[in-house]
Coordinates of C-alpha atoms and ligand atoms in Angstrom, one line a residue:
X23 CA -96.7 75.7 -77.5
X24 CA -92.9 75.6 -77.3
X25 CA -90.6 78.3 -79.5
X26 CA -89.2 77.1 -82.5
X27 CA -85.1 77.0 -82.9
X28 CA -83.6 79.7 -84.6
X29 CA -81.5 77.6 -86.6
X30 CA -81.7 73.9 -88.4
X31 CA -78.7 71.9 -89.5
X32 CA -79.2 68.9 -91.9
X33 CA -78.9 66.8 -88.9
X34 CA -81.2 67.8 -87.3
X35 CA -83.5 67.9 -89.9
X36 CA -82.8 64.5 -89.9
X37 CA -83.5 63.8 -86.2
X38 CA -86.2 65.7 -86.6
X39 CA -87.9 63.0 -89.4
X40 CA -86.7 60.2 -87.6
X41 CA -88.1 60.7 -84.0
X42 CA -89.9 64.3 -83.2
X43 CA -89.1 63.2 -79.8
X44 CA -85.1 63.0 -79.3
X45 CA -85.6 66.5 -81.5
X46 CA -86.8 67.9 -79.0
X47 CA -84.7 66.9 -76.6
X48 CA -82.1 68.3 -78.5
X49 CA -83.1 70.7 -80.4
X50 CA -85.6 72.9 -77.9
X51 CA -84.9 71.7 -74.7
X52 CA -81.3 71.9 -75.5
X53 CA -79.9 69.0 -74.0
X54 CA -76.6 68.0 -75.1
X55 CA -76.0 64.0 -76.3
X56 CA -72.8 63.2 -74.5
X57 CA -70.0 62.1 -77.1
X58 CA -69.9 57.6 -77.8
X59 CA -67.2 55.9 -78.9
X60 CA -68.7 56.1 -82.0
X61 CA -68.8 59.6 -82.3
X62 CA -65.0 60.5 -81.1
X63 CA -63.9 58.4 -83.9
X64 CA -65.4 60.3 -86.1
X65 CA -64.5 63.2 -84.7
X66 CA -61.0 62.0 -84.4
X67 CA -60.6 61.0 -88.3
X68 CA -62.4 64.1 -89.3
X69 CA -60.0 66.1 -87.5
X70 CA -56.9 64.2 -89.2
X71 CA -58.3 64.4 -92.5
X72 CA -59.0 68.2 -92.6
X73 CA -55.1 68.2 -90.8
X74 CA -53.9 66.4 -93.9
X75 CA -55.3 68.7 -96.6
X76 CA -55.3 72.2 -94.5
X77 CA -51.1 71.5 -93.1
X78 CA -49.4 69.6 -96.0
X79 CA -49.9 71.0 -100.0
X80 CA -50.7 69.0 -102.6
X81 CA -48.3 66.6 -103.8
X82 CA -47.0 66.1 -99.9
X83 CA -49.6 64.4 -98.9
X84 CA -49.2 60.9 -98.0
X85 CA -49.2 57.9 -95.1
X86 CA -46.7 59.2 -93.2
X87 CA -48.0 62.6 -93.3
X88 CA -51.9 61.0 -92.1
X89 CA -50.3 59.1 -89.8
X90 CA -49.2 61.9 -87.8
X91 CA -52.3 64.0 -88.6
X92 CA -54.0 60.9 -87.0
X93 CA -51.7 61.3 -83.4
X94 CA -52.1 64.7 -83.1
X95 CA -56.1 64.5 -83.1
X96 CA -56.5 61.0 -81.3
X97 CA -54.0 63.0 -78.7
X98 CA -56.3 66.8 -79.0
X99 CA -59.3 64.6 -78.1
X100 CA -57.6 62.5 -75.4
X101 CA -56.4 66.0 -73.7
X102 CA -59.7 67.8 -73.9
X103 CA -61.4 64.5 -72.6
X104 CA -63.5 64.0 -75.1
X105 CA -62.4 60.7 -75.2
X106 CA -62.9 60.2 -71.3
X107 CA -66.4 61.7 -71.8
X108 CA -67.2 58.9 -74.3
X109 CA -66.7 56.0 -71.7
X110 CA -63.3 54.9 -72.8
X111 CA -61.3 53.7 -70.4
X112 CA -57.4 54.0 -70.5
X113 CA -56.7 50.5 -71.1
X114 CA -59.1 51.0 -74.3
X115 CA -56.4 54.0 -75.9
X116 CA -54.2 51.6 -77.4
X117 CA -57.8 49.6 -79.5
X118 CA -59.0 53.5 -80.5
X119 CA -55.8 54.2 -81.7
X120 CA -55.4 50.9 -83.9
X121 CA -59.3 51.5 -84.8
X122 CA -58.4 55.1 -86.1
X123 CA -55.7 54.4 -88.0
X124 CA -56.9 51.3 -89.8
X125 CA -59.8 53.8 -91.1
X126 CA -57.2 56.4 -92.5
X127 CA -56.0 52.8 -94.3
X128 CA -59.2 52.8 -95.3
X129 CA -59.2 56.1 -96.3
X130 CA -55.7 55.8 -98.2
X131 CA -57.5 52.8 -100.3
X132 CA -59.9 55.1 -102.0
X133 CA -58.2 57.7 -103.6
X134 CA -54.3 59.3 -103.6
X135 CA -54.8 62.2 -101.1
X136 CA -52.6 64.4 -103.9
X137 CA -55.1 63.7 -106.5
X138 CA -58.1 66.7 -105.5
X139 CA -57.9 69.7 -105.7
X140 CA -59.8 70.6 -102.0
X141 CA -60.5 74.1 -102.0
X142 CA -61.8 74.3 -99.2
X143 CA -62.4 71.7 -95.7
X144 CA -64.6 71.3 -92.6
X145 CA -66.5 74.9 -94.6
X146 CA -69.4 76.3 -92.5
X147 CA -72.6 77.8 -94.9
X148 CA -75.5 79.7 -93.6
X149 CA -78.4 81.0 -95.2
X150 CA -82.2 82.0 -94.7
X151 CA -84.5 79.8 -95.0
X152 CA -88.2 80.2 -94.3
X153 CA -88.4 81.3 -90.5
X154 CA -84.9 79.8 -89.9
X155 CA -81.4 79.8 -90.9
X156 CA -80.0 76.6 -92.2
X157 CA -76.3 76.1 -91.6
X158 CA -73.9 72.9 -91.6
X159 CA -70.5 72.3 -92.3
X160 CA -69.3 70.7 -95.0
X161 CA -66.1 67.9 -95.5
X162 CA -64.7 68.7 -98.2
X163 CA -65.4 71.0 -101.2
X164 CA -63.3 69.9 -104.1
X165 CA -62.7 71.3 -107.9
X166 CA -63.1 69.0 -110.7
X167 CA -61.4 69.1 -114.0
X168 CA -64.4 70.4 -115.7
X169 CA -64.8 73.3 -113.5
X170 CA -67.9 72.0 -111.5
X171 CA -67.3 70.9 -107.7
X172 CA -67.7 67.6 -106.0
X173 CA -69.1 67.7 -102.1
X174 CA -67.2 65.2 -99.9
X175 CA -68.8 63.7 -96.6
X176 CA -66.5 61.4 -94.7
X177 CA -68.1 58.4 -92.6
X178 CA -66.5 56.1 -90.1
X179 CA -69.9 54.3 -89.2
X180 CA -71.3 51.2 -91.7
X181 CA -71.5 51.4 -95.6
X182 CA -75.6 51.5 -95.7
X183 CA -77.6 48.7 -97.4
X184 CA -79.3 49.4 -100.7
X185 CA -82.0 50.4 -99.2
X186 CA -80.6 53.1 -97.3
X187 CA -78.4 54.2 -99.8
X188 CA -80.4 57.3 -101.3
X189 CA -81.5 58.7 -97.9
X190 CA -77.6 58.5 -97.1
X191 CA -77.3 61.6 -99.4
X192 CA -80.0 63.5 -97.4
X193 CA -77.7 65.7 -95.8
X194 CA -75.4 66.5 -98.6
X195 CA -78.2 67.5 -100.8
X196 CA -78.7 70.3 -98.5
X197 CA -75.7 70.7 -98.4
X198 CA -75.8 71.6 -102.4
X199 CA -78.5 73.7 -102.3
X200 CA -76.7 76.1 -99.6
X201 CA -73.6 76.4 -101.4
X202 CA -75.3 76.9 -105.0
X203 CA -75.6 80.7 -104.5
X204 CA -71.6 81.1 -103.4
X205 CA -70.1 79.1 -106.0
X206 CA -69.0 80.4 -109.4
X207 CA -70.0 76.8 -110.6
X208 CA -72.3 74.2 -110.0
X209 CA -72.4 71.6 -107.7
X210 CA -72.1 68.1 -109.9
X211 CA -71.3 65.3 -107.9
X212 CA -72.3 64.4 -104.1
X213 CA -69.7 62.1 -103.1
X214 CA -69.7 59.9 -99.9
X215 CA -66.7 58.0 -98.3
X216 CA -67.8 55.1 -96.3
X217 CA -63.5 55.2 -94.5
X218 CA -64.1 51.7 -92.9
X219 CA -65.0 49.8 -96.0
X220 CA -63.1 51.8 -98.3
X221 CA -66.2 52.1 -100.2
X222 CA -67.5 55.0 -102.4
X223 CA -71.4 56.3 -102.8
X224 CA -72.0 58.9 -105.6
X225 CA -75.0 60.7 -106.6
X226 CA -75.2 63.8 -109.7
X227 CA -76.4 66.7 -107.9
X228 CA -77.6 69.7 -110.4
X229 CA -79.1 73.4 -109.3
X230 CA -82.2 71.8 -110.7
X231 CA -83.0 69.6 -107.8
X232 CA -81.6 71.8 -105.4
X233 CA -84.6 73.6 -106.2
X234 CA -86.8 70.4 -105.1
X235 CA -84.0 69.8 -102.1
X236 CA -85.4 74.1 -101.2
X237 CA -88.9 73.1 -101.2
X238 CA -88.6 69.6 -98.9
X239 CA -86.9 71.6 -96.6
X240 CA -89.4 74.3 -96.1
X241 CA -92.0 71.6 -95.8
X242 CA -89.9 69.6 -93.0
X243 CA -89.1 73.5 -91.4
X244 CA -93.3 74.2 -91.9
X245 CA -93.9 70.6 -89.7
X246 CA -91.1 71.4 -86.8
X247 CA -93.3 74.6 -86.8
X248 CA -96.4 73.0 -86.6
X249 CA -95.0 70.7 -83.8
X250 CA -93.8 73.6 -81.7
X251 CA -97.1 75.4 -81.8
X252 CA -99.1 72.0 -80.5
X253 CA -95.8 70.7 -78.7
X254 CA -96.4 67.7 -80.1
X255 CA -93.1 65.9 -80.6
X256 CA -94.1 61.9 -80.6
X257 CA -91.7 59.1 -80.0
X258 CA -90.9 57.3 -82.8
X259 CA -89.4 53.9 -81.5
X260 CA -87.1 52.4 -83.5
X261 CA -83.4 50.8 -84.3
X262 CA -81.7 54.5 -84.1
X263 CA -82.9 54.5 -80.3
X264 CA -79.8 51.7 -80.1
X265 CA -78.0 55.1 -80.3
X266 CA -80.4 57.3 -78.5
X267 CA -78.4 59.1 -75.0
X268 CA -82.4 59.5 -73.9
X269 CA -83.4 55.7 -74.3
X270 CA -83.9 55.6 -70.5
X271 CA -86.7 58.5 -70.2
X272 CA -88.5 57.8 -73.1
X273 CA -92.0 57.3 -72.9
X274 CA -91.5 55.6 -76.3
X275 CA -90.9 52.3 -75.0
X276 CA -87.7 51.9 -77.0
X277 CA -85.5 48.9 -77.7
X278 CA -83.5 48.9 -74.4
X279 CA -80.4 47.5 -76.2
X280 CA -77.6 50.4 -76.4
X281 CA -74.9 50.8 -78.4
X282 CA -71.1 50.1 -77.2
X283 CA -68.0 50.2 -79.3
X284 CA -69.9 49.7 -82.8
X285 CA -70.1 52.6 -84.8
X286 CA -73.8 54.6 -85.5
X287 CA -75.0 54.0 -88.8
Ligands
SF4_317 S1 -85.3 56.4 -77.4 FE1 -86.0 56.1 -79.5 S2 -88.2 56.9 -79.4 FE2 -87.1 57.7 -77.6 S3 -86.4 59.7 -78.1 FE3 -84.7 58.2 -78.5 S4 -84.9 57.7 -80.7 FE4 -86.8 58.6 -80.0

């Protein structure tokens, strides 16, 4: 029997339901994936976007203004070494740099940054939930004309296939159902910015199926529970292990292909 985290995160959740095993690595052993080069972009373009809306008001907001937003962060993450941590070398700055950049382009080709009204960015929500507390942070909250609010989730990795587009919107569901009880108004629209591809997913969101989105989530929360008490956290081999820091130790017998500069999906 192992003890069960204290908290759960939609991403976790959804390690959890793709391999019990790298969740507990992570999760209950605690050990800590080390950042890719996939992962410091994101963190990079995250960063520039929540600059861009948080430092310049609406109706100021333009190229120039991500631009810099852009150097500042690719500059924050080269300083605190994030960026060395990843595996990129210095002779690789001046391809991140061009990389970043080209996905605030992409960005920029989706929508006129001066257009929402963001009321709030990079916003953390907690609440209880079964034995846990379930907590993520959330884009981009924006109000819509009609009063309701739209969730917006930035990605830097590959627009999924049709196939993987409903289970895209995992996350953000949750994401819904923990910010139904703090908002005066419902959550209407789920809204997902693939940056690279300038491409936009949308899915209705309503607080009737944040009701189902409740009940799932207990469920998944009832099996990590059930796992802990039998410590029974199987491998689950598979194309995500491409991207998996614990590949090596695995007694899964994964793929021994890893990733290198190409974003996670
Ligand atoms: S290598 Fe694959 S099977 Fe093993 S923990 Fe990672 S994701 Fe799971």
């Amino acid at each position: 029997m192992v003890t069960a985290p204290s908290t759960l995160s939609p991403s976790k959740a959804s390690t959890f339901t793709q391999c019990p095993r790298r969740y507990r690595y992570t999760a209950i052993e605690g050990l800590v994936e080390p950042p890719t080069p996939a992962t410091v972009t994101g963190t990079i373009v995250h960063a520039a976007l929540e600059h861009l809306f948080v430092e310049h008001p609406r109706g100021t907001r333009g190229r120039a203004q991500l631009e810099a937003t852009t150097a500042t962060a690719l500059a924050t993450a080269i300083d605190e070494g994030e960026v060395e941590a990843a595996g990129i070398a210095p002779h690789q700055l001046d391809a991140l740099g061009t990389k970043v950049r080209a996905i605030g382009e992409g960005y920029l080709k989706l929508e006129d940054p001066n257009d929402p009204v963001a009321v709030a960015t990079e916003l953390f929500v907690d609440t209880h939930l079964a034995h846990t507390h379930l907590r993520g942070i959330v884009d981009r909250l924006d109000l819509r004309r009609d009063g309701t609010f739209a969730i917006v989730d930035y990605k830097t990795g590959r627009t999924p296939g049709p196939a993987y587009e409903k289970k895209a919107f995992e996350a953000m569901r949750i994401y819904a159902m923990l910010l139904e009880p703090l908002l005066p108004a419902p959550v209407s629209v789920l809204r997902l910015y693939y940056l690279s591809s300038s491409t936009i997913l949308e899915e209705e969101s309503s607080p009737a199926r944040n009701g189902a989105v409740r009940r799932r989530t207990e469920a998944l929360w009832d099996a990590i529970e059930r796992s802990c008490a039998a410590d029974a956290f199987p491998p689950r081999p598979g194309p995500l292990c491409r991207f998996c820091h614990f590949a090596a130790h695995c007694p899964g017998d994964p793929p021994s292909t890893r990733a290198g500069m190409d974003p996670a999906p």
